Coordinates of C-alpha atoms in Angstrom, one line a residue:
M1 CA 12.7 23.9 -12.6
A2 CA 10.6 21.6 -10.5
E3 CA 10.0 18.2 -12.5
E4 CA 6.0 18.2 -13.6
P5 CA 4.7 15.3 -12.1
K6 CA 3.1 12.2 -13.5
K7 CA 0.0 11.8 -14.4
T8 CA -2.1 9.8 -12.1
W9 CA -2.9 6.9 -14.0
Q10 CA -0.8 6.0 -16.8
W11 CA 0.2 3.6 -19.5
V12 CA 3.4 2.9 -20.4
T13 CA 5.9 0.1 -21.7
V14 CA 7.2 -2.0 -19.1
D15 CA 10.6 -1.0 -19.8
D16 CA 9.5 2.7 -19.2
Y17 CA 7.7 1.5 -15.7
E18 CA 8.9 3.2 -12.8
K19 CA 8.4 2.9 -8.6
P20 CA 8.9 4.6 -5.5
A21 CA 12.0 4.0 -3.9
V22 CA 11.1 1.1 -1.7
P23 CA 13.2 0.2 1.6
T24 CA 11.9 -3.1 2.9
V25 CA 8.6 -3.1 5.0
I26 CA 10.6 -3.4 8.6
K27 CA 12.3 -0.6 7.2
V28 CA 9.3 1.5 6.2
K29 CA 8.0 0.7 9.9
K30 CA 11.3 1.9 11.5
W31 CA 11.2 5.1 8.9
W32 CA 7.7 6.4 9.7
Q33 CA 8.5 5.6 13.6
K34 CA 11.3 8.8 12.9
F35 CA 9.2 10.2 10.6
I36 CA 6.3 11.0 12.8
R37 CA 8.2 13.4 15.5
W38 CA 8.4 16.0 12.5
I39 CA 4.1 15.8 12.3
T40 CA 2.3 18.9 13.8
P41 CA -0.5 18.3 16.5
E42 CA -2.6 19.9 14.2
Q43 CA -2.0 17.6 10.9
E44 CA -2.6 14.9 13.7
Q45 CA -6.2 16.3 14.5
E46 CA -6.8 16.8 11.0
G47 CA -6.7 12.9 10.2
E48 CA -9.5 12.6 12.6
D49 CA -12.4 13.3 10.3
D50 CA -11.0 11.0 7.8
Q51 CA -13.3 7.8 6.0
S52 CA -13.7 4.9 8.1
N53 CA -13.3 2.6 5.8
A54 CA -10.4 1.7 3.0
L55 CA -10.8 4.1 0.0
E56 CA -12.5 2.1 -2.7
L57 CA -10.9 3.1 -6.0
S58 CA -12.7 3.6 -9.2
F59 CA -10.4 2.6 -12.6
D60 CA -12.6 4.3 -15.2
T61 CA -10.1 7.3 -15.5
A62 CA -7.2 4.6 -15.9
A63 CA -9.6 3.0 -18.5
E64 CA -9.8 6.2 -20.2
A65 CA -5.9 6.5 -19.9
L66 CA -6.0 3.1 -21.5
D67 CA -8.0 4.4 -24.7
K68 CA -5.9 6.9 -24.8
S69 CA -3.3 5.2 -25.4
F70 CA -4.3 2.6 -27.6
S71 CA -6.4 4.3 -30.0
D72 CA -4.4 4.7 -32.7
W73 CA -4.2 0.9 -32.9
L74 CA -7.1 0.2 -31.8
K75 CA -8.8 2.1 -35.7
D76 CA -5.7 0.7 -37.4
D77 CA -7.6 -2.6 -39.0
D78 CA -4.0 -2.8 -40.8
D79 CA -2.1 -3.5 -37.6
N80 CA -3.0 -6.7 -36.8
S81 CA -0.1 -7.2 -34.1
L82 CA -0.7 -7.7 -30.0
R83 CA -0.6 -5.9 -27.1
W84 CA 0.8 -7.5 -23.5
I85 CA -0.7 -6.0 -20.4
I86 CA 0.9 -7.2 -17.5
A87 CA -1.1 -6.8 -14.2
P88 CA 0.9 -6.8 -10.6
P89 CA -1.6 -8.1 -8.0
H90 CA -4.3 -6.1 -6.4
S91 CA -3.1 -2.9 -8.8
G92 CA -6.7 -2.4 -10.8
V93 CA -4.9 -3.4 -13.8
E94 CA -7.2 -5.9 -14.5
E95 CA -10.4 -3.9 -13.5
A96 CA -9.3 -1.3 -16.1
V97 CA -8.6 -3.3 -19.1
N98 CA -11.9 -5.1 -18.9
K99 CA -13.9 -1.7 -18.7
W100 CA -12.2 -0.7 -21.2
A101 CA -12.8 -4.1 -23.6
E102 CA -16.6 -4.2 -22.4
Q103 CA -16.9 -0.1 -23.9
H104 CA -15.5 -1.7 -27.1
D105 CA -17.3 -4.9 -27.1
I106 CA -14.4 -7.1 -27.1
R107 CA -14.4 -10.7 -26.9
A108 CA -12.5 -12.5 -24.6
I109 CA -11.1 -15.7 -25.0
S110 CA -12.3 -19.0 -23.2
L111 CA -9.9 -19.8 -20.1
P112 CA -9.6 -23.5 -20.1
D113 CA -10.7 -25.5 -17.4
R114 CA -7.4 -25.9 -14.8
E115 CA -8.9 -29.2 -13.5
S116 CA -8.3 -30.9 -16.9
L117 CA -4.8 -29.1 -17.5
C118 CA -3.2 -31.7 -16.3
D119 CA -5.3 -34.3 -17.9
P120 CA -3.1 -36.0 -20.6
D121 CA -6.1 -37.0 -23.0
A122 CA -7.6 -33.4 -22.8
S123 CA -6.6 -31.1 -25.7
P124 CA -4.1 -28.8 -25.1
M125 CA -5.3 -26.6 -28.3
P126 CA -6.5 -22.7 -26.9
E127 CA -10.0 -22.1 -28.9
F128 CA -9.4 -18.7 -31.0
F129 CA -12.7 -17.5 -32.9
P130 CA -13.4 -18.8 -36.3
N131 CA -13.0 -16.1 -37.9
S132 CA -10.1 -14.3 -36.7
D133 CA -8.7 -13.9 -40.1
D134 CA -11.1 -11.0 -40.4
N135 CA -8.6 -9.1 -37.9
T136 CA -11.8 -8.6 -35.0
L137 CA -10.0 -7.8 -31.9
W138 CA -9.8 -10.4 -29.0
I139 CA -8.9 -10.5 -25.3
M140 CA -7.5 -12.8 -23.4
P141 CA -8.7 -11.8 -19.6
Q142 CA -5.8 -13.4 -17.6
L143 CA -3.3 -15.9 -19.2
A144 CA -2.4 -16.5 -15.5
H145 CA -5.0 -18.8 -15.3
G146 CA -4.0 -20.8 -18.4
F147 CA -1.5 -23.3 -16.8
L148 CA -0.2 -25.2 -13.9
R149 CA 3.4 -25.3 -13.1
Q150 CA 3.7 -28.7 -13.7
T151 CA 4.7 -30.8 -16.7
N152 CA 1.3 -31.6 -18.3
G153 CA 0.2 -28.1 -17.2
L154 CA 1.9 -26.2 -19.2
R155 CA 0.4 -27.6 -22.8
W156 CA -2.4 -25.2 -22.9
V157 CA -0.1 -22.0 -22.2
R158 CA 2.7 -23.5 -24.6
E159 CA 0.2 -23.6 -27.6
F160 CA -1.2 -20.6 -26.8
F161 CA 2.4 -18.9 -27.4
S162 CA 2.7 -20.8 -30.3
T163 CA -1.0 -19.5 -32.0
V164 CA -0.8 -16.1 -31.3
L165 CA 3.2 -15.1 -31.9
S166 CA 2.7 -16.6 -35.4
G167 CA 0.2 -14.4 -36.1
E168 CA -2.4 -17.1 -36.8
A169 CA -4.9 -15.7 -34.1
G170 CA -4.8 -12.2 -35.5
K171 CA -5.1 -8.8 -33.1
G172 CA -5.2 -9.1 -29.6
I173 CA -4.9 -8.3 -26.1
I174 CA -3.4 -10.6 -23.5
V175 CA -3.6 -9.6 -19.9
C176 CA -1.0 -11.7 -17.2
D177 CA -0.6 -11.5 -13.7
S178 CA 3.1 -10.0 -13.1
W179 CA 3.5 -13.1 -11.4
A180 CA 2.7 -15.7 -14.1
W181 CA 3.9 -13.4 -16.5
A182 CA 7.7 -14.0 -14.8
F183 CA 7.6 -17.5 -14.7
L184 CA 6.4 -17.8 -18.3
E185 CA 8.7 -15.8 -19.9
K186 CA 11.0 -18.7 -18.4
V187 CA 8.7 -20.9 -20.3
W188 CA 8.8 -19.4 -23.6
P189 CA 11.6 -17.0 -23.8
V190 CA 11.2 -15.5 -26.7
P191 CA 11.0 -11.5 -26.5
V192 CA 7.7 -10.0 -26.9
S193 CA 7.2 -6.6 -28.2
Q194 CA 4.8 -4.2 -26.9
L195 CA 4.8 -5.1 -23.5
W196 CA 2.2 -2.6 -21.2
A197 CA 1.8 -1.6 -17.6
L198 CA 0.0 1.0 -15.6
Q199 CA 2.6 3.3 -14.4
G200 CA 3.6 3.1 -10.7
L201 CA 1.8 5.8 -8.6
D202 CA 4.4 8.0 -6.8
Q203 CA 3.2 10.6 -3.8
H204 CA 2.1 12.9 -6.4
A205 CA -0.4 9.9 -7.2
L206 CA -1.5 9.1 -4.3
E207 CA -2.1 12.8 -2.9
E208 CA -4.6 13.2 -6.3
L209 CA -6.3 10.0 -5.0
G210 CA -6.7 11.4 -2.0
L211 CA -5.0 8.1 0.0
A212 CA -3.2 10.2 2.2
R213 CA -2.0 14.0 3.1
G214 CA 1.4 14.9 4.4
D215 CA 4.8 14.5 2.4
G216 CA 6.2 12.0 4.7
R217 CA 3.1 10.0 4.9
L218 CA 2.3 9.9 1.4
R219 CA 6.5 8.7 0.7
A220 CA 5.7 5.8 3.0
L221 CA 2.5 4.5 1.4
A222 CA 4.1 4.7 -2.0
A223 CA 7.1 3.0 -0.6
L224 CA 5.1 0.4 1.4
S225 CA 2.7 -0.3 -1.8
R226 CA 5.5 -0.2 -4.5
G227 CA 3.6 2.2 -6.3
N228 CA 0.6 -0.5 -6.1
A229 CA -2.9 1.3 -6.4
G230 CA -5.0 -1.7 -4.9
V231 CA -2.3 -2.2 -1.5
A232 CA -2.2 1.7 -0.8
A233 CA -6.4 2.0 -0.7
A234 CA -5.7 -1.0 1.6
Y235 CA -3.6 0.8 3.9
S236 CA -5.3 4.0 3.2
E237 CA -7.9 4.1 6.2
R238 CA -5.5 2.9 9.0
Y239 CA -2.8 5.2 7.7
Q240 CA -4.7 8.1 7.6
R241 CA -6.8 7.9 11.1
S242 CA -3.3 6.9 13.1
S243 CA -0.9 8.6 11.7
E244 CA 1.3 8.0 15.2
K245 CA 1.5 4.3 14.5
P246 CA 3.4 2.0 12.0
F247 CA 2.0 0.3 9.5
E248 CA 0.3 -2.5 11.0
T249 CA 1.1 -5.0 8.2
P250 CA 0.4 -9.1 9.0
S251 CA 3.5 -10.7 10.3
V252 CA 5.2 -13.4 9.2
P253 CA 4.6 -17.1 11.1
A254 CA 7.6 -17.6 13.7
E255 CA 7.5 -21.3 12.4
I256 CA 8.3 -20.4 9.1
N257 CA 9.9 -23.2 6.5
D258 CA 10.2 -24.2 3.0
A259 CA 7.1 -25.2 2.4
T260 CA 5.5 -21.6 4.1
A261 CA 7.3 -20.0 1.1
F262 CA 6.6 -22.6 -1.9
V263 CA 2.8 -22.0 -1.0
C264 CA 3.1 -18.5 -1.2
Y265 CA 4.8 -18.2 -4.5
A266 CA 2.8 -21.0 -6.2
L267 CA -0.7 -19.0 -4.9
L268 CA 1.2 -16.2 -6.5
V269 CA 2.4 -17.7 -9.8
H270 CA -0.6 -19.1 -10.4
R271 CA -2.9 -16.0 -9.3
G272 CA -4.8 -18.2 -6.6
L273 CA -5.5 -22.0 -6.8
N274 CA -7.6 -24.7 -5.0
K275 CA -6.2 -27.2 -2.5
T276 CA -6.3 -29.9 -5.3
Q277 CA -4.3 -27.7 -7.7
L278 CA -1.4 -26.8 -5.2
I279 CA -1.1 -30.1 -4.4
K280 CA -0.2 -31.0 -8.1
V281 CA 2.0 -27.9 -8.3
L282 CA 3.7 -28.8 -4.9
P283 CA 4.3 -32.1 -4.9
I284 CA 7.3 -32.3 -2.4
V285 CA 4.9 -31.0 0.2
S286 CA 2.7 -33.4 2.1
G287 CA -1.0 -33.1 2.2
S288 CA -0.8 -32.3 5.9
Q289 CA 2.1 -30.0 5.7
L290 CA 0.2 -28.1 2.8
E291 CA -2.7 -27.9 5.3
I292 CA -0.9 -26.5 8.0
Q293 CA 0.5 -24.0 6.3
L294 CA -2.8 -22.7 4.4
Q295 CA -4.3 -22.0 8.1
I296 CA -1.2 -20.8 9.5
L297 CA -0.9 -18.0 6.8
H298 CA -4.7 -17.7 6.9
Q299 CA -4.4 -17.1 10.5
R300 CA -2.0 -14.7 10.0
G301 CA -3.8 -12.6 7.3
L302 CA -1.7 -13.1 4.5
I303 CA -3.5 -15.7 2.1
E304 CA -7.7 -15.6 2.3
R305 CA -10.1 -18.3 0.8
E306 CA -13.2 -17.3 -1.5
Q307 CA -14.9 -20.1 -3.4
E308 CA -12.1 -22.7 -2.4
F309 CA -9.8 -21.0 -4.0
W310 CA -6.6 -19.3 -1.8
S311 CA -4.9 -16.3 -2.8
V312 CA -2.3 -13.8 -0.9
T313 CA -4.5 -11.0 0.4
V314 CA -3.5 -7.3 -0.3
R315 CA -3.0 -6.3 3.1
G316 CA -0.4 -9.6 3.6
Y317 CA 1.4 -8.7 -0.3
P318 CA 4.2 -6.6 0.4
V319 CA 5.1 -9.3 3.8
V320 CA 5.0 -11.8 1.1
R321 CA 6.6 -10.4 -1.6
E322 CA 9.3 -9.5 0.9
L323 CA 9.4 -13.0 2.3
L324 CA 10.1 -14.6 -1.1
A325 CA 13.0 -12.1 -1.4
S326 CA 14.5 -12.8 1.5
R327 CA 14.5 -16.7 0.6
G328 CA 16.0 -16.3 -3.3
F329 CA 12.7 -16.5 -5.2
W330 CA 12.5 -15.4 -8.5
L331 CA 10.4 -12.3 -8.2
D332 CA 8.1 -10.0 -10.7
R333 CA 9.3 -6.8 -11.7
F334 CA 7.2 -4.7 -10.1

């Protein structure tokens, strides 16, 4: 009997998380070039009328699925436990969780001012609600923004872990970027329970979302995106309309060096930084070298700047992840 396809939006514990078989980006390109020989002309012509822009996903259904998964826990007034939700970059996890939190009017814990995180005179104490003992649910929208990878920049997040894991903060939900979580697990090596994630999307799920057609195209898209909905959507338009071409991913600079990798890693671990913050977390990279790396990576389409904050682009993410893997960096598990 054939295995039943997984649901498109499914919330699972991190231990149950699965991702599609993932060759390297280069292997995907080569594999795709071999596969296109099998596609009929009719299939190719069929894609010409597809959308002209990358598909914008709605995460309403993902929020509904989260509501079902957390329903019993949410209604149990005697359950004062925590739920941790890990969000890979561009995956849409934050969008889904925020929609769900708004529907239930869940209050958000204020994030610290990153500019003051390294100030020894600033208070490192997280500010929870004064009446947290009434079992009112709270949410931490993005723990990745609560630290800087620098000695003084970790004080706030250490206090946060101490407070919430002791039960002092009451019942809450913590959302954290997957790269930040991989780092923070080393900073605070105390195992936590109820670690959740949005299940990786396989080729069947991608087909339901309408991101591509044809078994081979779907498998290639699932491999390139590692089951990440946002990455898959970012490549969907070019993928559908030009199936005779391999994936056109941004290219790694020919002049890559340690500074290039350090900048990419810092941006992923912190889920974006401005230049001042980058200088704080990368003291081994000179100011001029940092500026050079930012401009090179930007020109290649691997990073982008929005309101002075630099971050890895959605199209560039698979390439940057592959780059860091090749240089032995500590990766997230997604």
